Amino acid sequence: MEHDSQLKLYAAVAARLKEAHTTVRALQVPESVRKALIRKLLVVTAAAKHDLPDAARRLERLMKDLDEGRFPEGD
């Protein structure tokens, strides 16, 4: 039963990551900001391999920031 919930969470995180990449790609921001966002998405992807619930939380936080127009500083 727990395995099924892990699979569902994995599928949800994967779908949300795909959506996040699409969102970042469409943003009209400087390239340095886009790179910073992509790095954040890569960190979430790496975290998903070790701690899926934490990765889901990180991704939701990042998406909330994007929705509210809060972007990281560029290089």
PDB file of N, CA and C in Angstrom:
ATOM      1  N   MET A   1       0.821  -1.194   0.000  1.00  0.00           N
ATOM      2  CA  MET A   1       0.000   0.000   0.000  1.00  0.00           C
ATOM      3  C   MET A   1       0.867   1.261   0.000  1.00  0.00           C
ATOM      4  N   GLU A   2       1.908   1.284   0.837  1.00  0.00           N
ATOM      5  CA  GLU A   2       2.798   2.441   0.890  1.00  0.00           C
ATOM      6  C   GLU A   2       3.520   2.620  -0.445  1.00  0.00           C
ATOM      7  N   HIS A   3       3.847   1.511  -1.083  1.00  0.00           N
ATOM      8  CA  HIS A   3       4.510   1.569  -2.383  1.00  0.00           C
ATOM      9  C   HIS A   3       3.639   2.309  -3.396  1.00  0.00           C
ATOM     10  N   ASP A   4       2.325   2.066  -3.352  1.00  0.00           N
ATOM     11  CA  ASP A   4       1.403   2.743  -4.266  1.00  0.00           C
ATOM     12  C   ASP A   4       1.398   4.252  -4.025  1.00  0.00           C
ATOM     13  N   SER A   5       1.430   4.658  -2.757  1.00  0.00           N
ATOM     14  CA  SER A   5       1.418   6.088  -2.467  1.00  0.00           C
ATOM     15  C   SER A   5       2.734   6.737  -2.898  1.00  0.00           C
ATOM     16  N   GLN A   6       3.845   6.009  -2.774  1.00  0.00           N
ATOM     17  CA  GLN A   6       5.138   6.522  -3.241  1.00  0.00           C
ATOM     18  C   GLN A   6       5.110   6.703  -4.757  1.00  0.00           C
ATOM     19  N   LEU A   7       4.544   5.736  -5.467  1.00  0.00           N
ATOM     20  CA  LEU A   7       4.446   5.840  -6.920  1.00  0.00           C
ATOM     21  C   LEU A   7       3.578   7.026  -7.337  1.00  0.00           C
ATOM     22  N   LYS A   8       2.490   7.242  -6.616  1.00  0.00           N
ATOM     23  CA  LYS A   8       1.613   8.372  -6.925  1.00  0.00           C
ATOM     24  C   LYS A   8       2.335   9.698  -6.677  1.00  0.00           C
ATOM     25  N   LEU A   9       3.074   9.778  -5.571  1.00  0.00           N
ATOM     26  CA  LEU A   9       3.817  10.989  -5.266  1.00  0.00           C
ATOM     27  C   LEU A   9       4.914  11.206  -6.315  1.00  0.00           C
ATOM     28  N   TYR A  10       5.596  10.144  -6.697  1.00  0.00           N
ATOM     29  CA  TYR A  10       6.631  10.240  -7.721  1.00  0.00           C
ATOM     30  C   TYR A  10       6.031  10.764  -9.033  1.00  0.00           C
ATOM     31  N   ALA A  11       4.885  10.225  -9.421  1.00  0.00           N
ATOM     32  CA  ALA A  11       4.231  10.661 -10.658  1.00  0.00           C
ATOM     33  C   ALA A  11       3.809  12.132 -10.553  1.00  0.00           C
ATOM     34  N   ALA A  12       3.307  12.529  -9.393  1.00  0.00           N
ATOM     35  CA  ALA A  12       2.892  13.916  -9.207  1.00  0.00           C
ATOM     36  C   ALA A  12       4.089  14.864  -9.279  1.00  0.00           C
ATOM     37  N   VAL A  13       5.194  14.496  -8.643  1.00  0.00           N
ATOM     38  CA  VAL A  13       6.397  15.333  -8.670  1.00  0.00           C
ATOM     39  C   VAL A  13       6.950  15.402 -10.094  1.00  0.00           C
ATOM     40  N   ALA A  14       6.967  14.292 -10.784  1.00  0.00           N
ATOM     41  CA  ALA A  14       7.469  14.276 -12.163  1.00  0.00           C
ATOM     42  C   ALA A  14       6.629  15.189 -13.059  1.00  0.00           C
ATOM     43  N   ALA A  15       5.319  15.116 -12.929  1.00  0.00           N
ATOM     44  CA  ALA A  15       4.436  15.962 -13.732  1.00  0.00           C
ATOM     45  C   ALA A  15       4.628  17.433 -13.381  1.00  0.00           C
ATOM     46  N   ARG A  16       4.771  17.702 -12.098  1.00  0.00           N
ATOM     47  CA  ARG A  16       4.959  19.094 -11.651  1.00  0.00           C
ATOM     48  C   ARG A  16       6.320  19.635 -12.109  1.00  0.00           C
ATOM     49  N   LEU A  17       7.341  18.789 -12.109  1.00  0.00           N
ATOM     50  CA  LEU A  17       8.648  19.211 -12.610  1.00  0.00           C
ATOM     51  C   LEU A  17       8.579  19.552 -14.095  1.00  0.00           C
ATOM     52  N   LYS A  18       7.866  18.748 -14.834  1.00  0.00           N
ATOM     53  CA  LYS A  18       7.702  19.014 -16.268  1.00  0.00           C
ATOM     54  C   LYS A  18       7.006  20.359 -16.468  1.00  0.00           C
ATOM     55  N   GLU A  19       5.968  20.591 -15.694  1.00  0.00           N
ATOM     56  CA  GLU A  19       5.250  21.861 -15.748  1.00  0.00           C
ATOM     57  C   GLU A  19       6.170  23.020 -15.360  1.00  0.00           C
ATOM     58  N   ALA A  20       6.988  22.819 -14.340  1.00  0.00           N
ATOM     59  CA  ALA A  20       7.905  23.862 -13.883  1.00  0.00           C
ATOM     60  C   ALA A  20       8.921  24.214 -14.962  1.00  0.00           C
ATOM     61  N   HIS A  21       9.461  23.207 -15.630  1.00  0.00           N
ATOM     62  CA  HIS A  21      10.419  23.458 -16.716  1.00  0.00           C
ATOM     63  C   HIS A  21       9.751  24.249 -17.845  1.00  0.00           C
ATOM     64  N   THR A  22       8.525  23.924 -18.167  1.00  0.00           N
ATOM     65  CA  THR A  22       7.787  24.650 -19.199  1.00  0.00           C
ATOM     66  C   THR A  22       7.575  26.098 -18.782  1.00  0.00           C
ATOM     67  N   THR A  23       7.222  26.303 -17.528  1.00  0.00           N
ATOM     68  CA  THR A  23       7.004  27.647 -17.001  1.00  0.00           C
ATOM     69  C   THR A  23       8.287  28.473 -17.065  1.00  0.00           C
ATOM     70  N   VAL A  24       9.394  27.886 -16.618  1.00  0.00           N
ATOM     71  CA  VAL A  24      10.673  28.596 -16.623  1.00  0.00           C
ATOM     72  C   VAL A  24      11.086  28.937 -18.052  1.00  0.00           C
ATOM     73  N   ARG A  25      10.900  28.011 -18.955  1.00  0.00           N
ATOM     74  CA  ARG A  25      11.271  28.240 -20.345  1.00  0.00           C
ATOM     75  C   ARG A  25      10.486  29.421 -20.943  1.00  0.00           C
ATOM     76  N   ALA A  26       9.239  29.612 -20.519  1.00  0.00           N
ATOM     77  CA  ALA A  26       8.378  30.654 -21.079  1.00  0.00           C
ATOM     78  C   ALA A  26       8.570  32.028 -20.431  1.00  0.00           C
ATOM     79  N   LEU A  27       9.265  32.086 -19.319  1.00  0.00           N
ATOM     80  CA  LEU A  27       9.437  33.359 -18.618  1.00  0.00           C
ATOM     81  C   LEU A  27      10.262  34.350 -19.428  1.00  0.00           C
ATOM     82  N   GLN A  28       9.876  35.596 -19.357  1.00  0.00           N
ATOM     83  CA  GLN A  28      10.623  36.682 -19.987  1.00  0.00           C
ATOM     84  C   GLN A  28      11.525  37.288 -18.914  1.00  0.00           C
ATOM     85  N   VAL A  29      12.631  36.615 -18.639  1.00  0.00           N
ATOM     86  CA  VAL A  29      13.581  37.061 -17.614  1.00  0.00           C
ATOM     87  C   VAL A  29      14.983  37.020 -18.202  1.00  0.00           C
ATOM     88  N   PRO A  30      15.921  37.726 -17.578  1.00  0.00           N
ATOM     89  CA  PRO A  30      17.310  37.645 -18.054  1.00  0.00           C
ATOM     90  C   PRO A  30      17.827  36.204 -17.997  1.00  0.00           C
ATOM     91  N   GLU A  31      18.768  35.909 -18.862  1.00  0.00           N
ATOM     92  CA  GLU A  31      19.325  34.556 -18.938  1.00  0.00           C
ATOM     93  C   GLU A  31      19.916  34.111 -17.605  1.00  0.00           C
ATOM     94  N   SER A  32      20.509  35.030 -16.863  1.00  0.00           N
ATOM     95  CA  SER A  32      21.106  34.668 -15.564  1.00  0.00           C
ATOM     96  C   SER A  32      20.034  34.199 -14.579  1.00  0.00           C
ATOM     97  N   VAL A  33      18.861  34.813 -14.624  1.00  0.00           N
ATOM     98  CA  VAL A  33      17.751  34.398 -13.751  1.00  0.00           C
ATOM     99  C   VAL A  33      17.240  33.035 -14.196  1.00  0.00           C
ATOM    100  N   ARG A  34      17.122  32.845 -15.501  1.00  0.00           N
ATOM    101  CA  ARG A  34      16.662  31.552 -16.031  1.00  0.00           C
ATOM    102  C   ARG A  34      17.622  30.436 -15.590  1.00  0.00           C
ATOM    103  N   LYS A  35      18.916  30.699 -15.667  1.00  0.00           N
ATOM    104  CA  LYS A  35      19.902  29.697 -15.244  1.00  0.00           C
ATOM    105  C   LYS A  35      19.759  29.378 -13.763  1.00  0.00           C
ATOM    106  N   ALA A  36      19.524  30.397 -12.944  1.00  0.00           N
ATOM    107  CA  ALA A  36      19.341  30.178 -11.505  1.00  0.00           C
ATOM    108  C   ALA A  36      18.105  29.323 -11.244  1.00  0.00           C
ATOM    109  N   LEU A  37      17.049  29.580 -11.990  1.00  0.00           N
ATOM    110  CA  LEU A  37      15.826  28.776 -11.836  1.00  0.00           C
ATOM    111  C   LEU A  37      16.046  27.339 -12.281  1.00  0.00           C
ATOM    112  N   ILE A  38      16.759  27.161 -13.367  1.00  0.00           N
ATOM    113  CA  ILE A  38      17.047  25.805 -13.841  1.00  0.00           C
ATOM    114  C   ILE A  38      17.891  25.054 -12.823  1.00  0.00           C
ATOM    115  N   ARG A  39      18.852  25.737 -12.209  1.00  0.00           N
ATOM    116  CA  ARG A  39      19.652  25.095 -11.150  1.00  0.00           C
ATOM    117  C   ARG A  39      18.758  24.646 -10.006  1.00  0.00           C
ATOM    118  N   LYS A  40      17.792  25.488  -9.630  1.00  0.00           N
ATOM    119  CA  LYS A  40      16.857  25.110  -8.557  1.00  0.00           C
ATOM    120  C   LYS A  40      16.052  23.873  -8.954  1.00  0.00           C
ATOM    121  N   LEU A  41      15.639  23.811 -10.201  1.00  0.00           N
ATOM    122  CA  LEU A  41      14.899  22.630 -10.659  1.00  0.00           C
ATOM    123  C   LEU A  41      15.779  21.385 -10.652  1.00  0.00           C
ATOM    124  N   LEU A  42      17.046  21.538 -10.982  1.00  0.00           N
ATOM    125  CA  LEU A  42      17.967  20.401 -10.932  1.00  0.00           C
ATOM    126  C   LEU A  42      18.179  19.925  -9.499  1.00  0.00           C
ATOM    127  N   VAL A  43      18.214  20.860  -8.560  1.00  0.00           N
ATOM    128  CA  VAL A  43      18.342  20.487  -7.147  1.00  0.00           C
ATOM    129  C   VAL A  43      17.115  19.691  -6.703  1.00  0.00           C
ATOM    130  N   VAL A  44      15.942  20.131  -7.112  1.00  0.00           N
ATOM    131  CA  VAL A  44      14.712  19.410  -6.771  1.00  0.00           C
ATOM    132  C   VAL A  44      14.741  18.011  -7.383  1.00  0.00           C
ATOM    133  N   THR A  45      15.179  17.917  -8.620  1.00  0.00           N
ATOM    134  CA  THR A  45      15.261  16.616  -9.294  1.00  0.00           C
ATOM    135  C   THR A  45      16.207  15.685  -8.546  1.00  0.00           C
ATOM    136  N   ALA A  46      17.354  16.193  -8.135  1.00  0.00           N
ATOM    137  CA  ALA A  46      18.316  15.383  -7.383  1.00  0.00           C
ATOM    138  C   ALA A  46      17.739  14.985  -6.029  1.00  0.00           C
ATOM    139  N   ALA A  47      17.043  15.904  -5.381  1.00  0.00           N
ATOM    140  CA  ALA A  47      16.450  15.608  -4.071  1.00  0.00           C
ATOM    141  C   ALA A  47      15.397  14.514  -4.183  1.00  0.00           C
ATOM    142  N   ALA A  48      14.704  14.474  -5.314  1.00  0.00           N
ATOM    143  CA  ALA A  48      13.646  13.471  -5.500  1.00  0.00           C
ATOM    144  C   ALA A  48      14.201  12.051  -5.462  1.00  0.00           C
ATOM    145  N   LYS A  49      15.464  11.901  -5.778  1.00  0.00           N
ATOM    146  CA  LYS A  49      16.075  10.569  -5.765  1.00  0.00           C
ATOM    147  C   LYS A  49      16.309  10.059  -4.351  1.00  0.00           C
ATOM    148  N   HIS A  50      16.386  10.979  -3.394  1.00  0.00           N
ATOM    149  CA  HIS A  50      16.737  10.599  -2.024  1.00  0.00           C
ATOM    150  C   HIS A  50      15.631  10.870  -1.013  1.00  0.00           C
ATOM    151  N   ASP A  51      14.850  11.923  -1.249  1.00  0.00           N
ATOM    152  CA  ASP A  51      13.803  12.310  -0.303  1.00  0.00           C
ATOM    153  C   ASP A  51      12.642  12.922  -1.084  1.00  0.00           C
ATOM    154  N   LEU A  52      11.777  12.073  -1.558  1.00  0.00           N
ATOM    155  CA  LEU A  52      10.688  12.497  -2.434  1.00  0.00           C
ATOM    156  C   LEU A  52       9.751  13.509  -1.770  1.00  0.00           C
ATOM    157  N   PRO A  53       9.336  13.309  -0.530  1.00  0.00           N
ATOM    158  CA  PRO A  53       8.463  14.316   0.092  1.00  0.00           C
ATOM    159  C   PRO A  53       9.130  15.694   0.199  1.00  0.00           C
ATOM    160  N   ASP A  54      10.425  15.721   0.520  1.00  0.00           N
ATOM    161  CA  ASP A  54      11.143  16.992   0.590  1.00  0.00           C
ATOM    162  C   ASP A  54      11.211  17.638  -0.785  1.00  0.00           C
ATOM    163  N   ALA A  55      11.458  16.848  -1.811  1.00  0.00           N
ATOM    164  CA  ALA A  55      11.508  17.378  -3.172  1.00  0.00           C
ATOM    165  C   ALA A  55      10.155  17.983  -3.556  1.00  0.00           C
ATOM    166  N   ALA A  56       9.078  17.324  -3.180  1.00  0.00           N
ATOM    167  CA  ALA A  56       7.742  17.840  -3.480  1.00  0.00           C
ATOM    168  C   ALA A  56       7.519  19.182  -2.786  1.00  0.00           C
ATOM    169  N   ARG A  57       7.948  19.297  -1.536  1.00  0.00           N
ATOM    170  CA  ARG A  57       7.813  20.564  -0.804  1.00  0.00           C
ATOM    171  C   ARG A  57       8.646  21.663  -1.456  1.00  0.00           C
ATOM    172  N   ARG A  58       9.883  21.342  -1.811  1.00  0.00           N
ATOM    173  CA  ARG A  58      10.756  22.326  -2.457  1.00  0.00           C
ATOM    174  C   ARG A  58      10.158  22.809  -3.775  1.00  0.00           C
ATOM    175  N   LEU A  59       9.625  21.875  -4.524  1.00  0.00           N
ATOM    176  CA  LEU A  59       9.047  22.217  -5.822  1.00  0.00           C
ATOM    177  C   LEU A  59       7.818  23.108  -5.652  1.00  0.00           C
ATOM    178  N   GLU A  60       6.982  22.795  -4.698  1.00  0.00           N
ATOM    179  CA  GLU A  60       5.795  23.621  -4.459  1.00  0.00           C
ATOM    180  C   GLU A  60       6.190  25.028  -4.033  1.00  0.00           C
ATOM    181  N   ARG A  61       7.223  25.141  -3.195  1.00  0.00           N
ATOM    182  CA  ARG A  61       7.714  26.450  -2.771  1.00  0.00           C
ATOM    183  C   ARG A  61       8.234  27.249  -3.971  1.00  0.00           C
ATOM    184  N   LEU A  62       8.999  26.581  -4.830  1.00  0.00           N
ATOM    185  CA  LEU A  62       9.543  27.233  -6.016  1.00  0.00           C
ATOM    186  C   LEU A  62       8.415  27.693  -6.938  1.00  0.00           C
ATOM    187  N   MET A  63       7.430  26.846  -7.157  1.00  0.00           N
ATOM    188  CA  MET A  63       6.322  27.207  -8.037  1.00  0.00           C
ATOM    189  C   MET A  63       5.506  28.361  -7.448  1.00  0.00           C
ATOM    190  N   LYS A  64       5.344  28.374  -6.141  1.00  0.00           N
ATOM    191  CA  LYS A  64       4.634  29.482  -5.495  1.00  0.00           C
ATOM    192  C   LYS A  64       5.400  30.781  -5.711  1.00  0.00           C
ATOM    193  N   ASP A  65       6.720  30.735  -5.542  1.00  0.00           N
ATOM    194  CA  ASP A  65       7.547  31.918  -5.787  1.00  0.00           C
ATOM    195  C   ASP A  65       7.386  32.399  -7.227  1.00  0.00           C
ATOM    196  N   LEU A  66       7.410  31.478  -8.184  1.00  0.00           N
ATOM    197  CA  LEU A  66       7.247  31.854  -9.590  1.00  0.00           C
ATOM    198  C   LEU A  66       5.869  32.479  -9.825  1.00  0.00           C
ATOM    199  N   ASP A  67       4.845  31.867  -9.260  1.00  0.00           N
ATOM    200  CA  ASP A  67       3.484  32.386  -9.431  1.00  0.00           C
ATOM    201  C   ASP A  67       3.344  33.789  -8.864  1.00  0.00           C
ATOM    202  N   GLU A  68       4.100  34.075  -7.799  1.00  0.00           N
ATOM    203  CA  GLU A  68       4.015  35.381  -7.143  1.00  0.00           C
ATOM    204  C   GLU A  68       5.063  36.357  -7.681  1.00  0.00           C
ATOM    205  N   GLY A  69       5.796  35.944  -8.717  1.00  0.00           N
ATOM    206  CA  GLY A  69       6.761  36.835  -9.352  1.00  0.00           C
ATOM    207  C   GLY A  69       8.060  37.031  -8.588  1.00  0.00           C
ATOM    208  N   ARG A  70       8.366  36.104  -7.676  1.00  0.00           N
ATOM    209  CA  ARG A  70       9.626  36.188  -6.932  1.00  0.00           C
ATOM    210  C   ARG A  70      10.650  35.296  -7.621  1.00  0.00           C
ATOM    211  N   PHE A  71      11.683  35.932  -8.169  1.00  0.00           N
ATOM    212  CA  PHE A  71      12.705  35.205  -8.905  1.00  0.00           C
ATOM    213  C   PHE A  71      14.046  35.341  -8.199  1.00  0.00           C
ATOM    214  N   PRO A  72      14.902  34.333  -8.320  1.00  0.00           N
ATOM    215  CA  PRO A  72      16.223  34.423  -7.692  1.00  0.00           C
ATOM    216  C   PRO A  72      17.092  35.443  -8.424  1.00  0.00           C
ATOM    217  N   GLU A  73      18.105  35.900  -7.722  1.00  0.00           N
ATOM    218  CA  GLU A  73      19.084  36.808  -8.341  1.00  0.00           C
ATOM    219  C   GLU A  73      19.875  36.028  -9.370  1.00  0.00           C
ATOM    220  N   GLY A  74      20.225  36.672 -10.459  1.00  0.00           N
ATOM    221  CA  GLY A  74      21.075  36.043 -11.463  1.00  0.00           C
ATOM    222  C   GLY A  74      22.518  36.073 -11.013  1.00  0.00           C
ATOM    223  N   ASP A  75      23.404  35.468 -11.815  1.00  0.00           N
ATOM    224  CA  ASP A  75      24.833  35.430 -11.483  1.00  0.00           C
ATOM    225  C   ASP A  75      25.429  36.808 -11.399  1.00  0.00           C
TER     226      ASP A  75
END
